[in-house]
Amino acid sequence: MKSINETLALLNKSYSPFHVVKNIEEKLLSSGYQMLKEQEMYQLKAGGRYFVKRNGTSIIAFSIPNVLSRPYFKISATHNDSPTFKLKPNPVVIYKNLASLNVEPYGGAIYSTWMDRPLSLAGRVMVEGKNGVEAKLLAIDEDLLEIPNLCIHMNREINKGYCYNPAKDMLPLLGEVKEGFDFNAYLGEKLGLKGEEKVSSFDLFLYNREEAKLMGMNKEFLAGGRLDDLSATYSVLLGFLDAKENDGINVYASFDNEEVGSLTKQGANSDFLRLTLKRILKALGLEEKEEAALAASTLLSVDNAHANHPNHPEISDKTTDVRLNGGIVIKFNAAQSYTSDGLSASLVKKLSSLSGVATQEYTNRSDLRGGGTLGNISNSEVSLTSCDIGIAQLAMHSSYEILGAKDVEAMKKLLETYFSASLCLNDDGFTVR
């Protein structure tokens, strides 16, 4: 239960990607990792532990063994953003005596799940002071907002299906205000700004106020907001931190913006991972071995998977049997939306056997389009032997999701085994010690 409790504690202070990366940073620092800056040259040494951030929303941590007999990387990748609504600039919309906030969808949220529940705001606020601009994290710890449904008396057909208009239906109610209400000044009050400090700009998102918790007859389920992909982000982190030293360089990466395509400087489709790997080798005096090192390296792309839905069995593929608490899901797709193939899937199965956890295999129904994830996006920047895996869940992209609690522990164990192992990879197979 230790991993479950740690994951729950982290989930309940993960209000935005900025806060997720702050949580990861704190765990790394408490485990002896040293922060690097992209704007400076890397100074690395054998046995060192390091991490680097980009934009405050993506982070890469790595550990170097004391003896690096052959350079190669064992990499994990997760994402730390989730579908939500982002606040627009100048967001206040006043109707009579009521103020609402103008928002736009971030990612593919299930709109109805955001209505009629306590919400609040979290993210980054840029504060202008006497000598420049500084980023400050903000999470308003109040039941601040609600997106009110139109009552059934005025929409009698709502239970037969409704097409929500995000520009009209999804604006959260902020409060009763007077004309001239200054939203930036309100944010300044929440941040406790003083003197000449003032809000310059912001990246703020809605978040569901209901905390993550264990549910079910035997507390066998974990339910909460942002489980896709934070349940993986944190279980992988815990496995990374508990791994034993081996002969490879362990790399933990958590990217922002997966839910909107990863086409940002901090997304998986950026040069962040590729340049970090290159700079590690250069700082260790191994720059000339870069191509060989990458050819010997592996990537586990960890993003949650779809469990068979008990109310909709017809949606699942005929031969796919993915269950909550059924073990780690290996995801396959012929069009390579997932990067898993026979070689990389066999590696995961071997690691699962060594760690004592079960695996399951997922494919989309052949006439339904599935989603994509980090594996093939990352591989567009740096080519690696890669497998897409995840924790099975239901209600993906809802504001409140559910998965099997045992699978969180299983993911932690699998990644701990992966990062502790010595891998020797070739085109025909691999060995694991």
Coordinates of C-alpha atoms in Angstrom, one line a residue:
M1 CA 0.0 0.0 0.0
K2 CA 3.0 2.3 0.3
S3 CA 3.1 3.2 -3.4
I4 CA -0.7 3.7 -3.4
N5 CA -0.6 6.1 -0.5
E6 CA 2.3 8.0 -1.9
T7 CA 0.6 8.3 -5.3
L8 CA -2.7 9.5 -3.6
A9 CA -0.8 12.1 -1.7
L10 CA 0.9 13.4 -4.9
L11 CA -2.3 13.3 -6.9
N12 CA -4.1 15.5 -4.3
K13 CA -1.6 18.3 -4.8
S14 CA -1.4 18.0 -8.6
Y15 CA -3.5 21.0 -9.6
S16 CA -1.8 21.8 -12.9
P17 CA 1.3 20.6 -14.9
F18 CA 3.3 23.3 -13.1
H19 CA 2.4 21.8 -9.8
V20 CA 3.1 18.2 -11.0
V21 CA 6.6 19.2 -12.0
K22 CA 7.1 21.0 -8.7
N23 CA 6.0 17.7 -6.9
I24 CA 8.5 15.7 -9.0
E25 CA 11.3 18.2 -8.3
E26 CA 10.7 17.9 -4.6
K27 CA 10.8 14.1 -4.7
L28 CA 14.1 14.2 -6.7
L29 CA 15.8 16.8 -4.4
S30 CA 14.9 14.7 -1.3
S31 CA 16.4 11.7 -3.1
G32 CA 19.8 13.4 -3.7
Y33 CA 19.2 14.7 -7.3
Q34 CA 20.9 17.9 -8.4
M35 CA 19.1 20.5 -10.6
L36 CA 20.8 21.5 -13.9
K37 CA 19.8 24.4 -16.1
E38 CA 19.5 24.2 -19.9
Q39 CA 21.1 27.6 -20.2
E40 CA 24.4 26.3 -18.6
M41 CA 26.9 23.7 -19.5
Y42 CA 26.4 20.3 -17.9
Q43 CA 29.0 19.2 -15.3
L44 CA 28.4 15.5 -14.7
K45 CA 30.3 12.8 -12.8
A46 CA 30.1 9.0 -12.3
G47 CA 27.5 8.1 -9.8
G48 CA 25.7 11.5 -10.2
R49 CA 22.0 12.1 -10.1
Y50 CA 20.5 15.1 -12.0
F51 CA 17.4 16.7 -13.4
V52 CA 16.5 19.5 -15.8
K53 CA 13.3 21.3 -16.4
R54 CA 11.8 23.2 -19.3
N55 CA 9.0 25.8 -19.1
G56 CA 8.2 24.6 -15.6
T57 CA 6.0 21.8 -17.0
S58 CA 8.4 19.2 -18.4
I59 CA 11.2 17.5 -16.5
I60 CA 13.9 14.9 -17.3
A61 CA 15.8 13.2 -14.5
F62 CA 18.7 10.8 -14.9
S63 CA 21.2 8.8 -12.9
I64 CA 24.7 7.8 -14.0
P65 CA 26.2 4.6 -12.7
N66 CA 29.6 4.6 -10.9
V67 CA 30.9 2.3 -13.6
L68 CA 29.7 3.0 -17.2
S69 CA 31.2 0.1 -19.1
R70 CA 29.0 0.6 -22.2
P71 CA 26.9 3.7 -22.7
Y72 CA 23.2 3.1 -23.2
F73 CA 20.0 4.6 -21.9
K74 CA 16.9 3.1 -20.2
I75 CA 14.2 5.7 -20.7
S76 CA 10.7 6.1 -19.5
A77 CA 8.2 8.8 -20.7
T78 CA 4.9 9.9 -19.3
H79 CA 2.9 13.1 -19.7
N80 CA 1.6 15.4 -16.9
D81 CA -1.2 17.3 -18.6
S82 CA -4.8 16.3 -18.6
P83 CA -7.9 17.5 -20.5
T84 CA -9.4 20.6 -18.8
F85 CA -10.3 24.2 -19.7
K86 CA -7.8 27.0 -19.9
L87 CA -8.5 30.6 -18.9
K88 CA -8.4 33.1 -21.7
P89 CA -6.8 36.6 -21.3
N90 CA -9.2 39.2 -20.0
P91 CA -11.6 36.4 -19.0
V92 CA -14.3 38.1 -17.1
V93 CA -17.8 38.0 -18.7
I94 CA -20.5 40.0 -16.7
Y95 CA -24.2 39.3 -17.1
K96 CA -26.3 41.5 -14.8
N97 CA -24.7 41.0 -11.4
L98 CA -22.9 37.7 -12.2
A99 CA -19.4 37.2 -13.4
S100 CA -18.3 34.1 -15.4
L101 CA -14.9 33.3 -16.8
N102 CA -14.2 32.8 -20.5
V103 CA -12.4 29.5 -21.0
E104 CA -11.5 27.3 -23.9
P105 CA -11.1 23.5 -24.0
Y106 CA -7.6 22.1 -23.4
G107 CA -7.5 18.6 -24.9
G108 CA -10.5 16.2 -25.4
A109 CA -12.5 16.6 -22.2
I110 CA -15.8 14.9 -21.6
Y111 CA -17.6 18.2 -21.1
S112 CA -20.6 17.0 -19.1
T113 CA -18.3 15.7 -16.3
W114 CA -17.2 19.3 -15.6
M115 CA -20.6 20.6 -14.8
D116 CA -22.4 21.1 -11.5
R117 CA -19.4 20.4 -9.3
P118 CA -16.9 22.6 -7.3
L119 CA -13.9 23.7 -9.4
S120 CA -11.1 26.1 -8.9
L121 CA -8.1 27.7 -10.8
A122 CA -4.4 26.6 -10.8
G123 CA -1.3 27.2 -12.9
R124 CA 1.3 29.8 -13.4
V125 CA 1.1 33.6 -13.0
M126 CA 3.7 36.0 -14.3
V127 CA 4.4 38.8 -11.9
E128 CA 6.0 42.0 -12.9
G129 CA 8.2 43.6 -10.3
K130 CA 10.7 46.5 -10.2
N131 CA 13.5 44.5 -11.9
G132 CA 11.7 42.1 -14.2
V133 CA 9.1 39.4 -14.4
E134 CA 8.9 36.2 -12.3
A135 CA 6.7 33.1 -12.5
K136 CA 4.7 32.2 -9.4
L137 CA 2.6 29.1 -8.9
L138 CA -1.0 29.6 -7.9
A139 CA -3.6 27.0 -6.8
I140 CA -6.7 28.7 -5.3
D141 CA -7.6 26.3 -2.5
E142 CA -11.3 27.2 -2.5
D143 CA -14.5 25.9 -4.0
L144 CA -14.4 28.9 -6.3
L145 CA -16.2 28.0 -9.5
E146 CA -19.1 26.0 -10.9
I147 CA -20.3 25.4 -14.5
P148 CA -24.1 25.3 -14.1
N149 CA -26.2 23.1 -16.3
L150 CA -29.4 24.4 -17.9
C151 CA -32.2 23.0 -15.9
I152 CA -34.3 20.1 -17.4
H153 CA -37.4 22.3 -17.4
M154 CA -35.7 24.5 -20.1
N155 CA -34.1 21.6 -21.9
R156 CA -36.5 18.6 -21.7
E157 CA -34.5 16.5 -24.2
I158 CA -31.1 16.7 -22.4
N159 CA -31.3 13.0 -21.3
K160 CA -31.6 12.0 -24.9
G161 CA -28.3 13.6 -25.7
Y162 CA -27.0 17.2 -25.9
C163 CA -24.2 18.8 -28.0
Y164 CA -22.4 21.1 -25.6
N165 CA -21.0 24.4 -27.1
P166 CA -17.8 25.3 -25.2
A167 CA -18.2 29.0 -26.0
K168 CA -21.7 29.0 -24.5
D169 CA -22.3 26.1 -22.1
M170 CA -18.9 25.7 -20.4
L171 CA -18.2 29.1 -18.8
P172 CA -17.7 28.7 -15.0
L173 CA -19.6 31.0 -12.7
L174 CA -17.1 33.1 -10.5
G175 CA -19.3 35.2 -8.3
E176 CA -21.4 38.3 -7.9
V177 CA -19.4 41.4 -8.9
K178 CA -19.8 45.1 -9.8
E179 CA -18.8 46.7 -13.0
G180 CA -15.1 47.4 -13.2
F181 CA -14.1 44.2 -11.4
D182 CA -10.3 43.8 -11.9
F183 CA -9.5 40.1 -12.3
N184 CA -5.7 40.6 -12.3
A185 CA -6.0 42.5 -9.1
Y186 CA -8.0 39.6 -7.7
L187 CA -5.2 37.2 -8.7
G188 CA -2.6 39.6 -7.1
E189 CA -4.6 39.3 -3.8
K190 CA -4.5 35.5 -3.9
L191 CA -0.8 35.6 -4.5
G192 CA -0.2 38.2 -1.7
L193 CA 1.5 40.6 -4.1
K194 CA 3.0 43.8 -2.5
G195 CA 4.3 47.2 -3.5
E196 CA 5.0 47.6 -7.2
E197 CA 4.3 43.9 -8.0
K198 CA 1.4 43.3 -10.5
V199 CA 0.1 40.5 -12.6
S200 CA 1.4 40.6 -16.1
S201 CA 0.0 37.4 -17.6
F202 CA -1.0 33.9 -16.6
D203 CA -1.4 30.2 -17.7
L204 CA -4.4 29.1 -15.5
F205 CA -6.6 26.0 -15.8
L206 CA -9.7 24.7 -14.2
Y207 CA -9.3 21.8 -11.8
N208 CA -11.8 19.4 -10.1
R209 CA -11.8 20.0 -6.4
E210 CA -12.8 16.5 -5.4
E211 CA -9.8 14.6 -4.1
A212 CA -8.5 11.3 -5.3
K213 CA -9.5 8.3 -3.1
L214 CA -9.7 4.6 -2.8
M215 CA -13.2 3.2 -3.7
G216 CA -15.0 -0.1 -4.1
M217 CA -16.2 -2.8 -1.8
N218 CA -12.6 -3.7 -0.8
K219 CA -11.1 -0.3 -1.7
E220 CA -9.7 -2.0 -4.8
F221 CA -10.2 1.0 -7.1
L222 CA -8.4 4.4 -7.2
A223 CA -10.7 7.2 -8.4
G224 CA -9.8 10.8 -9.0
G225 CA -9.1 13.6 -11.5
R226 CA -6.2 13.6 -13.9
L227 CA -5.4 9.9 -13.4
D228 CA -4.6 10.0 -17.2
D229 CA -1.6 10.2 -17.0
L230 CA -0.6 11.2 -13.4
S231 CA -1.2 7.7 -12.0
A232 CA 1.6 6.6 -14.4
T233 CA 3.7 9.7 -13.9
Y234 CA 4.0 9.1 -10.2
S235 CA 4.1 5.3 -10.1
V236 CA 7.0 5.4 -12.7
L237 CA 8.7 8.1 -10.6
L238 CA 8.6 5.9 -7.5
G239 CA 10.0 2.9 -9.4
F240 CA 12.8 5.1 -10.9
L241 CA 13.8 6.4 -7.4
D242 CA 13.8 2.9 -5.8
A243 CA 15.8 1.3 -8.6
K244 CA 19.2 -0.3 -7.9
E245 CA 22.3 0.9 -9.7
N246 CA 23.2 -1.0 -12.9
D247 CA 25.5 -0.4 -15.9
G248 CA 23.2 1.9 -17.9
I249 CA 22.0 5.5 -17.6
N250 CA 18.5 5.6 -16.3
V251 CA 16.3 8.5 -17.6
Y252 CA 12.9 9.6 -16.3
A253 CA 11.0 12.0 -18.6
S254 CA 7.6 13.7 -18.0
F255 CA 6.3 15.9 -20.8
D256 CA 3.6 18.6 -21.0
N257 CA 1.1 19.1 -23.8
E258 CA 0.5 15.5 -24.9
E259 CA -3.3 16.1 -24.8
V260 CA -2.9 18.9 -27.5
G261 CA -0.4 17.2 -29.8
S262 CA 3.0 17.7 -28.1
L263 CA 4.0 20.4 -30.6
T264 CA 5.6 22.8 -28.1
K265 CA 9.1 23.4 -26.9
Q266 CA 8.3 21.3 -23.8
G267 CA 6.3 18.6 -25.5
A268 CA 7.5 15.1 -26.5
N269 CA 7.8 16.3 -30.1
S270 CA 10.4 18.9 -29.1
D271 CA 14.1 18.4 -28.9
F272 CA 14.1 18.3 -25.1
L273 CA 14.8 14.6 -24.8
R274 CA 17.1 14.3 -27.8
L275 CA 19.3 17.2 -26.6
T276 CA 19.4 16.1 -23.0
L277 CA 20.7 12.6 -24.1
K278 CA 23.3 14.3 -26.3
R279 CA 24.4 16.6 -23.6
I280 CA 24.8 13.8 -21.1
L281 CA 27.1 11.9 -23.4
K282 CA 29.0 15.0 -24.3
A283 CA 29.5 15.9 -20.6
L284 CA 30.8 12.3 -19.9
G285 CA 33.3 12.5 -22.8
L286 CA 31.3 10.0 -24.9
E287 CA 30.0 12.2 -27.6
E288 CA 31.5 10.1 -30.4
K289 CA 29.5 7.0 -29.1
E290 CA 26.1 8.7 -29.4
E291 CA 24.8 6.7 -32.3
A292 CA 25.9 3.4 -30.8
A293 CA 24.5 4.3 -27.4
L294 CA 21.0 5.2 -28.8
A295 CA 20.9 2.0 -30.9
A296 CA 21.4 0.1 -27.6
S297 CA 18.8 2.1 -25.7
T298 CA 15.1 1.4 -24.9
L299 CA 12.1 3.5 -24.2
L300 CA 9.0 2.6 -22.2
S301 CA 6.2 5.0 -23.1
V302 CA 3.8 4.9 -20.2
D303 CA 0.3 6.3 -20.7
N304 CA -3.0 4.9 -19.4
A305 CA -5.0 2.3 -21.4
H306 CA -8.7 1.5 -21.9
A307 CA -10.2 -1.3 -19.8
N308 CA -13.1 -3.3 -21.1
H309 CA -16.2 -1.3 -20.0
P310 CA -18.8 -3.4 -18.1
N311 CA -21.7 -1.3 -19.5
H312 CA -20.4 -1.3 -23.1
P313 CA -18.7 -4.6 -23.9
E314 CA -19.5 -4.0 -27.6
I315 CA -16.8 -1.3 -27.8
S316 CA -14.0 -3.7 -27.0
D317 CA -12.1 -5.7 -29.6
K318 CA -13.3 -9.4 -29.8
T319 CA -10.1 -10.8 -28.4
T320 CA -9.1 -8.0 -26.1
D321 CA -9.5 -8.7 -22.4
V322 CA -8.2 -5.8 -20.4
R323 CA -9.3 -5.6 -16.7
L324 CA -9.0 -3.3 -13.8
N325 CA -6.4 -4.8 -11.5
G326 CA -5.4 -7.2 -14.2
G327 CA -1.8 -6.0 -14.6
I328 CA 0.2 -3.8 -16.9
V329 CA -1.3 -3.2 -20.4
I330 CA 0.9 -3.6 -23.5
K331 CA -0.7 -1.5 -26.3
F332 CA -0.6 -2.5 -29.9
N333 CA -1.7 -0.8 -33.1
A334 CA -0.9 -1.9 -36.7
A335 CA -0.7 1.8 -37.8
Q336 CA 1.9 2.3 -35.1
S337 CA -0.1 4.8 -33.0
Y338 CA 1.5 2.6 -30.4
T339 CA 5.2 1.6 -30.9
S340 CA 4.9 -1.9 -29.3
D341 CA 6.1 -4.7 -31.5
G342 CA 7.2 -8.3 -30.9
L343 CA 10.6 -7.4 -29.7
S344 CA 9.7 -4.6 -27.3
A345 CA 6.6 -6.4 -26.0
S346 CA 8.7 -9.4 -25.2
L347 CA 11.1 -7.2 -23.2
V348 CA 8.2 -5.9 -21.1
K349 CA 6.9 -9.4 -20.6
K350 CA 10.3 -10.5 -19.4
L351 CA 10.5 -7.6 -17.0
S352 CA 7.0 -8.3 -15.7
S353 CA 8.1 -11.9 -15.1
L354 CA 11.1 -10.7 -13.1
S355 CA 9.1 -8.3 -11.1
G356 CA 6.2 -10.7 -10.4
V357 CA 3.4 -8.6 -12.1
A358 CA 0.9 -9.6 -14.8
T359 CA 0.6 -8.2 -18.2
Q360 CA -2.4 -7.7 -20.5
E361 CA -2.6 -6.8 -24.2
Y362 CA -4.8 -4.1 -25.8
T363 CA -5.8 -3.4 -29.3
N364 CA -8.5 -1.1 -30.6
R365 CA -11.5 -2.6 -32.3
S366 CA -10.5 -2.6 -36.0
D367 CA -13.3 -0.3 -37.1
L368 CA -12.7 2.3 -34.4
R369 CA -10.0 4.9 -34.3
G370 CA -7.9 5.0 -31.1
G371 CA -5.7 7.6 -29.6
G372 CA -2.0 8.2 -29.9
T373 CA 0.6 8.8 -27.2
L374 CA 4.2 9.5 -26.4
G375 CA 6.1 6.6 -27.9
N376 CA 5.9 7.4 -31.6
I377 CA 6.0 11.2 -30.9
S378 CA 9.3 10.8 -29.0
N379 CA 10.6 8.5 -31.7
S380 CA 10.2 11.2 -34.3
E381 CA 13.0 13.1 -32.5
V382 CA 15.2 10.2 -31.3
S383 CA 14.8 6.7 -32.7
L384 CA 14.6 4.0 -29.9
T385 CA 13.4 0.5 -29.4
S386 CA 10.1 1.4 -27.7
C387 CA 7.0 -0.2 -26.1
D388 CA 3.8 1.6 -25.2
I389 CA 2.3 0.4 -21.9
G390 CA -0.2 1.7 -19.4
I391 CA -2.5 1.3 -16.4
A392 CA -6.0 0.2 -17.4
Q393 CA -8.7 2.6 -16.5
L394 CA -12.3 3.6 -17.2
A395 CA -13.8 7.1 -17.9
M396 CA -10.6 8.3 -19.6
H397 CA -10.8 12.1 -20.1
S398 CA -13.6 12.6 -17.6
S399 CA -13.0 15.1 -14.9
Y400 CA -13.0 12.1 -12.4
E401 CA -11.6 8.8 -13.6
I402 CA -11.2 5.3 -12.1
L403 CA -8.6 2.5 -12.3
G404 CA -7.4 -0.5 -10.3
A405 CA -5.3 0.4 -7.3
K406 CA -3.2 -2.8 -7.6
D407 CA -2.1 -1.8 -11.1
V408 CA -0.5 1.4 -9.7
E409 CA 1.7 -0.9 -7.5
A410 CA 2.3 -3.2 -10.4
M411 CA 3.6 -0.3 -12.6
K412 CA 5.9 0.9 -9.8
K413 CA 7.3 -2.6 -9.5
L414 CA 7.7 -3.1 -13.3
L415 CA 9.6 0.2 -13.7
E416 CA 11.8 -0.5 -10.7
T417 CA 12.8 -3.8 -12.3
Y418 CA 13.4 -2.0 -15.6
F419 CA 15.6 0.6 -14.2
S420 CA 17.5 -1.9 -12.0
A421 CA 18.2 -4.4 -14.9
S422 CA 21.2 -4.6 -17.1
L423 CA 19.9 -4.8 -20.7
C424 CA 21.8 -5.9 -23.8
L425 CA 19.7 -5.2 -26.9
N426 CA 20.3 -6.2 -30.6
D427 CA 18.2 -6.6 -33.7
D428 CA 17.4 -10.2 -33.0
G429 CA 16.6 -10.1 -29.3
F430 CA 18.0 -9.1 -25.9
T431 CA 19.4 -10.3 -22.6
V432 CA 18.4 -9.1 -19.2
R433 CA 20.5 -9.5 -16.0

